[in-house]
Coordinates of C-alpha atoms and ligand atoms in Angstrom, one line a residue:
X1 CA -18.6 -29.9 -65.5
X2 CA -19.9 -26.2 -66.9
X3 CA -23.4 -25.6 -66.8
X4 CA -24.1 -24.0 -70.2
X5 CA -27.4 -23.5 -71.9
X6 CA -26.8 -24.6 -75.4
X7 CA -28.9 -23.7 -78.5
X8 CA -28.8 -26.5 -81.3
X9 CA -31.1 -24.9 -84.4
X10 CA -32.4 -27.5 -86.5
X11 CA -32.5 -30.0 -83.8
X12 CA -35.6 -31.5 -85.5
X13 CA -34.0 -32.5 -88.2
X14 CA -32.1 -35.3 -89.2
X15 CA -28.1 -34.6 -87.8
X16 CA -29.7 -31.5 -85.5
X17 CA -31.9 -35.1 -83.7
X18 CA -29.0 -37.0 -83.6
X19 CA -26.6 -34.2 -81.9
X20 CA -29.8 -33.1 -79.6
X21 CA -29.8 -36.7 -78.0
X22 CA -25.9 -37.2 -77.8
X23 CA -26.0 -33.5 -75.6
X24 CA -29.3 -34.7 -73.9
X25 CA -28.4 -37.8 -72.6
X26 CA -24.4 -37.2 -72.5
X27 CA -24.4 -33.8 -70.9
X28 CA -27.0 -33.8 -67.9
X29 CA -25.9 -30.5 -66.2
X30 CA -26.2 -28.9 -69.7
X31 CA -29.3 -27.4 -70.9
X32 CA -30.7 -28.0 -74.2
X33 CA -32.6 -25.5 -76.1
X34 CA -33.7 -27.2 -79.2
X35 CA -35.1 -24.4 -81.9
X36 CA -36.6 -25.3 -85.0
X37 CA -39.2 -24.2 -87.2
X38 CA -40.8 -27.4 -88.1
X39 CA -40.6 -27.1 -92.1
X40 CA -41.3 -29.9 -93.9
X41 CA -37.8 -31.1 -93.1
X42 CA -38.9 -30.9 -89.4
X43 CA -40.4 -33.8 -87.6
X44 CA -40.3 -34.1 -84.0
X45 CA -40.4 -37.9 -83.5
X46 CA -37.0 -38.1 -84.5
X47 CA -36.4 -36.9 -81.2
X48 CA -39.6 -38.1 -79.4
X49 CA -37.1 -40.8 -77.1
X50 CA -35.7 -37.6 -75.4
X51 CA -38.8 -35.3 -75.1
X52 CA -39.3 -35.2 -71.4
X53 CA -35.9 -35.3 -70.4
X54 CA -35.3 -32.5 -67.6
X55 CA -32.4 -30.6 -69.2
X56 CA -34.4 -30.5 -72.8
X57 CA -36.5 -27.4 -74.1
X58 CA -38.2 -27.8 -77.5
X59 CA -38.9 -24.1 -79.1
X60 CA -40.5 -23.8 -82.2
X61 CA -40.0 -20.3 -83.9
X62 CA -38.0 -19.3 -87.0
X63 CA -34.1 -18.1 -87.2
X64 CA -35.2 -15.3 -89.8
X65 CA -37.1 -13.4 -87.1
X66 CA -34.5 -11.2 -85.7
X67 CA -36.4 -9.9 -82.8
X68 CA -37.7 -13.2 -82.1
X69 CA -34.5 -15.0 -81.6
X70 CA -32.6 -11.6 -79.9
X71 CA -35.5 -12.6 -77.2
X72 CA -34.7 -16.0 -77.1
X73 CA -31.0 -15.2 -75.9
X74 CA -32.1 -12.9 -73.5
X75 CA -34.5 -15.1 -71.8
X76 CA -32.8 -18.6 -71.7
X77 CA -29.2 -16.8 -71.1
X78 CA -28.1 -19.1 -74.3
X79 CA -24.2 -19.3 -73.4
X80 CA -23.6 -21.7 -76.7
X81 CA -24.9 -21.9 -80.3
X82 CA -24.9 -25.2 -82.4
X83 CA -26.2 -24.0 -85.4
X84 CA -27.7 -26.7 -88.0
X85 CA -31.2 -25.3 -89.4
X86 CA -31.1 -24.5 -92.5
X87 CA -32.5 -25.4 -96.4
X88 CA -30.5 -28.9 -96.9
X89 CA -31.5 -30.0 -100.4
X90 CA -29.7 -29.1 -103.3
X91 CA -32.6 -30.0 -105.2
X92 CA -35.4 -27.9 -104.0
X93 CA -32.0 -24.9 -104.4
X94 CA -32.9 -25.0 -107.6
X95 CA -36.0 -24.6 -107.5
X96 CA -36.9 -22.2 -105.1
X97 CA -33.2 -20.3 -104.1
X98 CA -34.6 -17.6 -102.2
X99 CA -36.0 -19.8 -99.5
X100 CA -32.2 -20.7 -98.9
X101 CA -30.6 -17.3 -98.8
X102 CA -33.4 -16.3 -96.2
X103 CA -32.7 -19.1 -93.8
X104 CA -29.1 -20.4 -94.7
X105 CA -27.8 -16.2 -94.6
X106 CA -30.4 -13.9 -93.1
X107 CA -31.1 -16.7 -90.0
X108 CA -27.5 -17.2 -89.4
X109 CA -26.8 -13.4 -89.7
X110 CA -29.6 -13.1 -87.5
X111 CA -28.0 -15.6 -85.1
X112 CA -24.3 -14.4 -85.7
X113 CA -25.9 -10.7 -84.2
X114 CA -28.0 -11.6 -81.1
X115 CA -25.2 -13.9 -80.0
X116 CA -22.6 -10.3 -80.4
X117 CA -25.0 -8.8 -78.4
X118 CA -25.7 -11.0 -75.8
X119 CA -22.4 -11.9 -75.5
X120 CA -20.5 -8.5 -75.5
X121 CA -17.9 -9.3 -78.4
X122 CA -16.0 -6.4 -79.1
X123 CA -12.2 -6.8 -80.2
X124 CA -9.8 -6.0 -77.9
X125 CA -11.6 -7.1 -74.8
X126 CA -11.1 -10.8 -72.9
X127 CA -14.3 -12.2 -74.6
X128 CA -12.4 -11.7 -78.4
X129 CA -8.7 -13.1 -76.3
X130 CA -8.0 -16.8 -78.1
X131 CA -5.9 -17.7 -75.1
X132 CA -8.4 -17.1 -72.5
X133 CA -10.6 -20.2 -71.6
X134 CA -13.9 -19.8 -73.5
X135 CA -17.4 -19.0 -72.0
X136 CA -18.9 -19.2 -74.8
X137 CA -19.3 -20.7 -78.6
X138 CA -20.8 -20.1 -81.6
X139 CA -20.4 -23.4 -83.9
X140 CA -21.7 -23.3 -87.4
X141 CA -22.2 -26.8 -89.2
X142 CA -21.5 -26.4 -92.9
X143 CA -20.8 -28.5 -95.7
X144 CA -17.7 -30.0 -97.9
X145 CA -20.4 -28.6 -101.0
X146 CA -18.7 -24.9 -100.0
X147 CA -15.3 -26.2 -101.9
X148 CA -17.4 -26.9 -105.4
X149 CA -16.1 -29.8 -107.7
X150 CA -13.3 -32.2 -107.6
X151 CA -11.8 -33.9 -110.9
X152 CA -11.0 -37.3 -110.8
X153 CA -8.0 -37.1 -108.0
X154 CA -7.6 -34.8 -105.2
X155 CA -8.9 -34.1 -102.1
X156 CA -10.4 -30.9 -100.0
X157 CA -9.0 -29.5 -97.2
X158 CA -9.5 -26.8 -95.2
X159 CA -7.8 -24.3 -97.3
X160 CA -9.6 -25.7 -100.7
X161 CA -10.5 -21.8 -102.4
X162 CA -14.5 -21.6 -102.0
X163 CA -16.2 -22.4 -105.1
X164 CA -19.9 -23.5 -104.7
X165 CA -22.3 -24.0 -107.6
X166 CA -25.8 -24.6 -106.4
X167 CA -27.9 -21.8 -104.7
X168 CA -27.4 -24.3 -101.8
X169 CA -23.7 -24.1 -101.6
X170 CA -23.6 -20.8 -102.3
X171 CA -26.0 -19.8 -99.5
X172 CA -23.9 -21.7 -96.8
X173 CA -20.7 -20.4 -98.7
X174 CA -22.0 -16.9 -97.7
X175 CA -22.8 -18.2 -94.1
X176 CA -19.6 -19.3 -93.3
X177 CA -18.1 -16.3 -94.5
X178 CA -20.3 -14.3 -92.2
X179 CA -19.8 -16.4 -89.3
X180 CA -15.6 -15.5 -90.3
X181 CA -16.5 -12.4 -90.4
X182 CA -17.8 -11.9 -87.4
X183 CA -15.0 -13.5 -85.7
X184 CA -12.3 -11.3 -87.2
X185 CA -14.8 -7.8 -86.6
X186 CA -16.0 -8.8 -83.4
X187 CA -14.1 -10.9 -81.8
X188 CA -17.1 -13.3 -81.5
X189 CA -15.9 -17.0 -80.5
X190 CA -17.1 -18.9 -83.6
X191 CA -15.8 -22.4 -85.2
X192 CA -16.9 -24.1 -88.1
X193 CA -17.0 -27.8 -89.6
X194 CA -17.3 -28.6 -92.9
X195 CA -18.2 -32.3 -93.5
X196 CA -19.5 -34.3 -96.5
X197 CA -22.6 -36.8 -97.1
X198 CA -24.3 -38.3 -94.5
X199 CA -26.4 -41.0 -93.6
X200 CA -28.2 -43.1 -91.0
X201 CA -31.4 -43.1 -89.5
X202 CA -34.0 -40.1 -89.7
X203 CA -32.8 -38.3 -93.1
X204 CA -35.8 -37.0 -94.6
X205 CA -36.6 -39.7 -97.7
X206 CA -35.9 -37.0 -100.6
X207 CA -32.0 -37.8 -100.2
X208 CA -30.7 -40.7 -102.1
X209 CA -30.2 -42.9 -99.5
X210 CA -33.6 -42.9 -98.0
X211 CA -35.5 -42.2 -101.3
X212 CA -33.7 -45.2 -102.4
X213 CA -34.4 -47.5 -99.7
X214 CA -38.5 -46.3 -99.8
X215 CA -38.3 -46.7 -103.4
X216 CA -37.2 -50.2 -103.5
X217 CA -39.7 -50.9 -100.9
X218 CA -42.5 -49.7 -102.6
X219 CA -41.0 -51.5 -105.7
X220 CA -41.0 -48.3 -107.2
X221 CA -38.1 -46.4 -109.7
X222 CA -35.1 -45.5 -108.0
X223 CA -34.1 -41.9 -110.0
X224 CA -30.2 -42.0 -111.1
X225 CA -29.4 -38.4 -112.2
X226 CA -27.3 -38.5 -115.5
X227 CA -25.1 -41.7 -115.8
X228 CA -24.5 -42.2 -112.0
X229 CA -21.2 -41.2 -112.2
X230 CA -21.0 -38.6 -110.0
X231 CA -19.0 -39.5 -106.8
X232 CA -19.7 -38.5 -103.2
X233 CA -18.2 -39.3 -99.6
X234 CA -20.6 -41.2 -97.4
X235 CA -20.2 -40.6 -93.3
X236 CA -22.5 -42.4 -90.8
X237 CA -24.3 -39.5 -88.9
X238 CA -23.1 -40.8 -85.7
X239 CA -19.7 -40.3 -86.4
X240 CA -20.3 -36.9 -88.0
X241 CA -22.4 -36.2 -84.3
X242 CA -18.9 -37.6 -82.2
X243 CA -17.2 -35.3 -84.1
X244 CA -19.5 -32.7 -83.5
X245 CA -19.3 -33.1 -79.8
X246 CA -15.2 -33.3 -80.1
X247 CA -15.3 -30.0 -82.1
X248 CA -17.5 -28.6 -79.4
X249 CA -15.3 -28.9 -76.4
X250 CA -12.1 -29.3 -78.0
X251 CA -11.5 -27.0 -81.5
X252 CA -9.7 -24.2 -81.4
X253 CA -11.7 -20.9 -81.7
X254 CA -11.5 -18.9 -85.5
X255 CA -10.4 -22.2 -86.8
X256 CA -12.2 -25.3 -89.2
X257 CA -12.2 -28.4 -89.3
X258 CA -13.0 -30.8 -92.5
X259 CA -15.0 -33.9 -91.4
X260 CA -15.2 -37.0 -94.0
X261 CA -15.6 -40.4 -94.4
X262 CA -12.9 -41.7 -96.4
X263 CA -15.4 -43.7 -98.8
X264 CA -15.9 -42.5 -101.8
X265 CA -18.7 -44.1 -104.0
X266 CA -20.1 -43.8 -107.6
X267 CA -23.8 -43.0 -107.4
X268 CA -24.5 -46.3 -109.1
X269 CA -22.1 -48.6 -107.3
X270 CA -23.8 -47.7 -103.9
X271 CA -27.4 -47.9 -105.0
X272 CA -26.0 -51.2 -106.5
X273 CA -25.1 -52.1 -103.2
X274 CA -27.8 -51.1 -101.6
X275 CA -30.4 -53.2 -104.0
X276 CA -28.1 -55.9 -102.7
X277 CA -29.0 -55.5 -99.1
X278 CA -32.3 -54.5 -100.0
X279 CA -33.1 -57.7 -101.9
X280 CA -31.3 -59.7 -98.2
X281 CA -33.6 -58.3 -96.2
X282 CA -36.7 -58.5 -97.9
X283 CA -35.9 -61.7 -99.4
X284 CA -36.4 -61.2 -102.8
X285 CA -34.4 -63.1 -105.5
X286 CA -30.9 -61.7 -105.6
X287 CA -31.4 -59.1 -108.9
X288 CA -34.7 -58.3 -108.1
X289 CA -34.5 -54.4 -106.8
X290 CA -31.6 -53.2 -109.2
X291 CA -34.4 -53.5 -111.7
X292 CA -35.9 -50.5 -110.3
X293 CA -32.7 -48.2 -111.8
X294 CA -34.1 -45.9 -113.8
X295 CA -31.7 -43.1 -115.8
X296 CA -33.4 -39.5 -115.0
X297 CA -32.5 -36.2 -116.6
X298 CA -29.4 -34.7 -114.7
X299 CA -29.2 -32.5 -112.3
X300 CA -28.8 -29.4 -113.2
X301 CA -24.8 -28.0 -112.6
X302 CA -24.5 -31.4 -110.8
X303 CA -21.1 -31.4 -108.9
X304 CA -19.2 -34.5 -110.4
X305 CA -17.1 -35.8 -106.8
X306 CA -17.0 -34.2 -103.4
X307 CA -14.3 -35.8 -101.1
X308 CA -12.8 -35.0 -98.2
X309 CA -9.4 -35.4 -96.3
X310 CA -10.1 -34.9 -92.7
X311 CA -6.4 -35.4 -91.2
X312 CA -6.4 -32.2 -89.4
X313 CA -9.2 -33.1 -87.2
X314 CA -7.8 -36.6 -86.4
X315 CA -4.4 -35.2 -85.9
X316 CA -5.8 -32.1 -83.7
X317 CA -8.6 -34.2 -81.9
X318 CA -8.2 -38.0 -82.4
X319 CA -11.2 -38.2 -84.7
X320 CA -11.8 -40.8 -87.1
X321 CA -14.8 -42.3 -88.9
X322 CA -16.0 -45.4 -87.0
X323 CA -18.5 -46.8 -88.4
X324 CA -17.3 -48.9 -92.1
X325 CA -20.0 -48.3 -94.9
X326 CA -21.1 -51.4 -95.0
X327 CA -21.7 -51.8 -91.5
X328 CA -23.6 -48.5 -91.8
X329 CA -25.8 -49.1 -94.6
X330 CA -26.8 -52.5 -93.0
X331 CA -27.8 -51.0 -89.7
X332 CA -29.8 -47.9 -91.6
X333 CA -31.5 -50.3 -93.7
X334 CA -32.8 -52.3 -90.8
X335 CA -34.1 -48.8 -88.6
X336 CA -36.0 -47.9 -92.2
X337 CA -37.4 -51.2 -92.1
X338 CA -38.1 -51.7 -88.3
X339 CA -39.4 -48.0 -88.5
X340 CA -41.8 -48.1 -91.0
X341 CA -44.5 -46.1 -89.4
X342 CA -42.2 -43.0 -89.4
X343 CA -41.9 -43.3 -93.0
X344 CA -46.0 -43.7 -93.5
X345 CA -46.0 -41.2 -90.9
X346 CA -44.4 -39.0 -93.5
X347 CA -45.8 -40.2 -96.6
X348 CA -49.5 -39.4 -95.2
X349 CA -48.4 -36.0 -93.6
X350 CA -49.6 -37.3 -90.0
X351 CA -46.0 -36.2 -89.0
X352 CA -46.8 -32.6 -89.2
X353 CA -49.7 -33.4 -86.6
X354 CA -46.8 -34.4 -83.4
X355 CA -46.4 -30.6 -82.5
X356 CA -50.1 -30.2 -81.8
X357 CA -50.6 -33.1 -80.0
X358 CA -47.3 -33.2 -78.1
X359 CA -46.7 -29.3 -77.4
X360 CA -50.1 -27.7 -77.6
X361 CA -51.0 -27.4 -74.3
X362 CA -47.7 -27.5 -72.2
Ligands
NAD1 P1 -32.5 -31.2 -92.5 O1 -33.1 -30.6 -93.7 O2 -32.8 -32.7 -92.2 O3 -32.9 -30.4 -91.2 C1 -32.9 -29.0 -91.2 C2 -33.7 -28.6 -90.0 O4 -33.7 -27.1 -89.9 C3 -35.2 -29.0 -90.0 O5 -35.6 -29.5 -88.8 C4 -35.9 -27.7 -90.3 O6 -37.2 -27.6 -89.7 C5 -35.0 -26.7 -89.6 N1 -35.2 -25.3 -90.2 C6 -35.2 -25.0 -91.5 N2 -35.4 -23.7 -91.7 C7 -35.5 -23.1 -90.4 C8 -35.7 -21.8 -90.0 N3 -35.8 -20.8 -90.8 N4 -35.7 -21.6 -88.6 C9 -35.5 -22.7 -87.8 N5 -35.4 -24.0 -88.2 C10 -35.3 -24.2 -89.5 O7 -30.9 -31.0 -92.6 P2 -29.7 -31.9 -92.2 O8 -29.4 -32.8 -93.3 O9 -29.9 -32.5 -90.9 O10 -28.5 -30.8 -92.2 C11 -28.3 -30.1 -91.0 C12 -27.1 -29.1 -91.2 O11 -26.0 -29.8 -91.6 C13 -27.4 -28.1 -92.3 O12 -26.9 -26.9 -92.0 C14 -26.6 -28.7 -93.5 O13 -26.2 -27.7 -94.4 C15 -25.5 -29.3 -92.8 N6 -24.9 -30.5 -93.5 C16 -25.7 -31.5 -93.9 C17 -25.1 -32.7 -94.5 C18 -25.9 -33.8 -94.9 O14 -25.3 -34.7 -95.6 N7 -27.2 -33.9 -94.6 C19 -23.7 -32.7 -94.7 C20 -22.9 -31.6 -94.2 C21 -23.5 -30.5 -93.6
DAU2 O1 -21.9 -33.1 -99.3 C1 -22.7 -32.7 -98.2 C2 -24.1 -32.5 -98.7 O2 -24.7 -33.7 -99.0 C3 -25.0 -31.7 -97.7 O3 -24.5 -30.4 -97.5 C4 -26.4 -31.6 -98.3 O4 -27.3 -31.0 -97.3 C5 -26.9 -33.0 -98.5 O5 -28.2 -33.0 -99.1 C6 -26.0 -33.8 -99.5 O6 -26.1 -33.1 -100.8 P1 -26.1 -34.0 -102.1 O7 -26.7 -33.3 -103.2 O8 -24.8 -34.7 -102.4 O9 -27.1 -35.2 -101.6 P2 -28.3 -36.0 -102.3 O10 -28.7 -37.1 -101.5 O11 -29.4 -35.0 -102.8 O12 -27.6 -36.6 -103.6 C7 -26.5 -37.5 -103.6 C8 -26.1 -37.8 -105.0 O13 -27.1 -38.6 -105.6 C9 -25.9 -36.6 -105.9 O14 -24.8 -36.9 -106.8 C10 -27.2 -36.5 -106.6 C11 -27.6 -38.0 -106.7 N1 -29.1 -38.2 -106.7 C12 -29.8 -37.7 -105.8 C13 -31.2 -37.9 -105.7 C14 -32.1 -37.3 -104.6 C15 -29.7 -39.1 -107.7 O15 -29.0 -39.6 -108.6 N2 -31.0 -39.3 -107.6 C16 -31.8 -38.8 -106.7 O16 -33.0 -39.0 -106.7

């Protein structure tokens, strides 16, 4: 196997943690550098279980600094970029956009140029050839959100016209264009994925999953924007990380690949579902949680149904979602609930303290 040094940003975060362990513990001979800024999003016991681990570097700087991360790839000889940090929540978009174009453009601009640099992309020479084997890869993780709206039929695929509507989509709109562009300019090896919701164990409790689940536990009011209508499509994190790793050492450079569930779901049918289990496990009478539904002011330019049709990656790579929903919402029911420290851990802000007391004197 290759020996590559691989950069994943964001790997403190919730998918960036789950593809920093797969590589870790999959990929001995590589070396992972995991850089992440440690925003509130950040929290390094999601990746704690892998911390000493002799091919693992934890870095904590910012993607914005250009000179910073230009010194990064000189010094660890980065030969691969996995590039998830970034401002996730559509939410906070809206209220503070310019915290999203800084990290989800200027950072990956800032990326997209060290890695020209350090790897020598000009067009016309073997490093910008498609049919020469690749030394290196710049992988950008982006989001189905990029494609805007669907009605009620219809699907996205990779050549869905971009049409984003929060300054969330927008921002990682303009990074995937970047990231193209530098590929057609500079010959710089680059793919991209596009994939819809996730879920599992480790997402930040402000998403509706999560901020569900702690709701219900807390008995407080679960918030369902507008009439719950809206529709997403809901992917297990570990089969979004698989098909990370597939796209990794498999896709075909300049291209994208779509990555979805197949399982669509009405806001309100899946918290419905998910009082259900909630009530199973912490055996209260069947009824009890759904109680805690409360209709909140919409969203504001709330996207009405996001779904995916990912049969170019299964055709190209064999890729299919594993994991059923069910299955999946059972298990990250149970890790919230066997896990409850990390949660507390959050609440309370003690989180914040792990880099201090881990990382401070190494
Ligand atoms: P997250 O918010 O849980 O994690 C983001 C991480 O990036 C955090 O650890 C944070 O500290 C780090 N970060 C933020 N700004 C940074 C900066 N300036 N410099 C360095 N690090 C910084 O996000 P997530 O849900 O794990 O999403 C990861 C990526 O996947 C994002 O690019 C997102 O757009 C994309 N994505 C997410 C989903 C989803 O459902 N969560 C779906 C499709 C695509
Ligand atoms: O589609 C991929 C995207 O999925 C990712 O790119 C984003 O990073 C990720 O955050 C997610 O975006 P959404 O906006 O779809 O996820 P969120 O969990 O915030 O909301 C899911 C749906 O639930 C959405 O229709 C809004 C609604 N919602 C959300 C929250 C937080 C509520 O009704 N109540 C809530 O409290």
């Amino acid at each position: 196997m290759n020996k590559k040094t691989i950069l994943v940003t964001g790997g403190a975060g919730f998918i960036g943690s789950h593809v920093v362990r797969r590589l870790v513990t999959r990929y001995p001979d590589y070396t992972i550098v995991n850089l992440d800024k440690l925003t509130y999003a950040g929290n390094l016991e999601n990746i704690s279980d892998i911390e000493n681990k002799p091919n693992y570097k934890f870095v904590k700087g910012d993607i914005v600094d250009a000179d910073f991360i230009q010194e990064l790839f000189s010094r660890e000889k980065l030969t691969d970029v996995i590039h998830l940090a970034a401002e996730s929540h559509v939410d906070r978009s809206i209220s503070n956009p310019l915290e999203f174009i800084r990290t989800n453009i200027l950072g990956t601009v800032n990326l997209l140029n060290a890695a020209k640099f350090s790897w020598n992309c000009r067009l016309g020479t073997e490093s910008s050839d498609t049919e020469s084997p690749r030394r290196n890869l710049f992988y950008h993780i982006s989001t189905d959100e990029v494609y805007g709206s669907l009605g009620p039929s219809g699907l996205f695929t990779e050549n869905s016209p971009y049409d984003p509507h929060s300054p969330y989509s927008a921002s990682k709109a303009s990074s995937d264009h970047l990231v193209r562009a530098y590929a057609d300019t500079f010959g710089l090896p680059a793919v991209i994925s596009n994939c819809s919701n996730n879920y599992g164990p480790f997402q930040f409790p402000e998403k509706l999953i999560p901020l569900a689940l702690n709701n219900i536990r807390q008995n407080k009011p679960i918030p369902i924007y507008g009439k719950g209508e809206n529709i997403r499509d809901w992917l297990f994190v570990e089969d979004h990380t698989l098909a990370i790793d597939l796209i990794f050492h498999k896709g075909k450079r300049s291209e994208t690949y779509n990555i979805g569930g197949h399982n669509e779901w009405k806001n309100i049918d899946l918290i419905l579902l998910l009082c259900g289990i909630m009530d199973r496990h912490l055996k209260r009478t069947a009824g009890t949680s759904e109680k805690l539904i409360t209709y909140v002011t919409d969203r504001s330019g709330h996207d009405l149904r996001y779904a995916i049709d990912s049969s170019k990656i299964d055709r190209e790579l064999g890729w299919k979602p594993s994991v059923k929903f069910e299955e999946g919402l059972e298990k990250t029911v149970r890790w919230y609930l066997d896990n409850e420290s990390w949660l507390s851990n959050i609440t309370t802000g003690n989180y914040k303290m792990y880099y201090e007391k881990q990382y401070a004197n190494r």
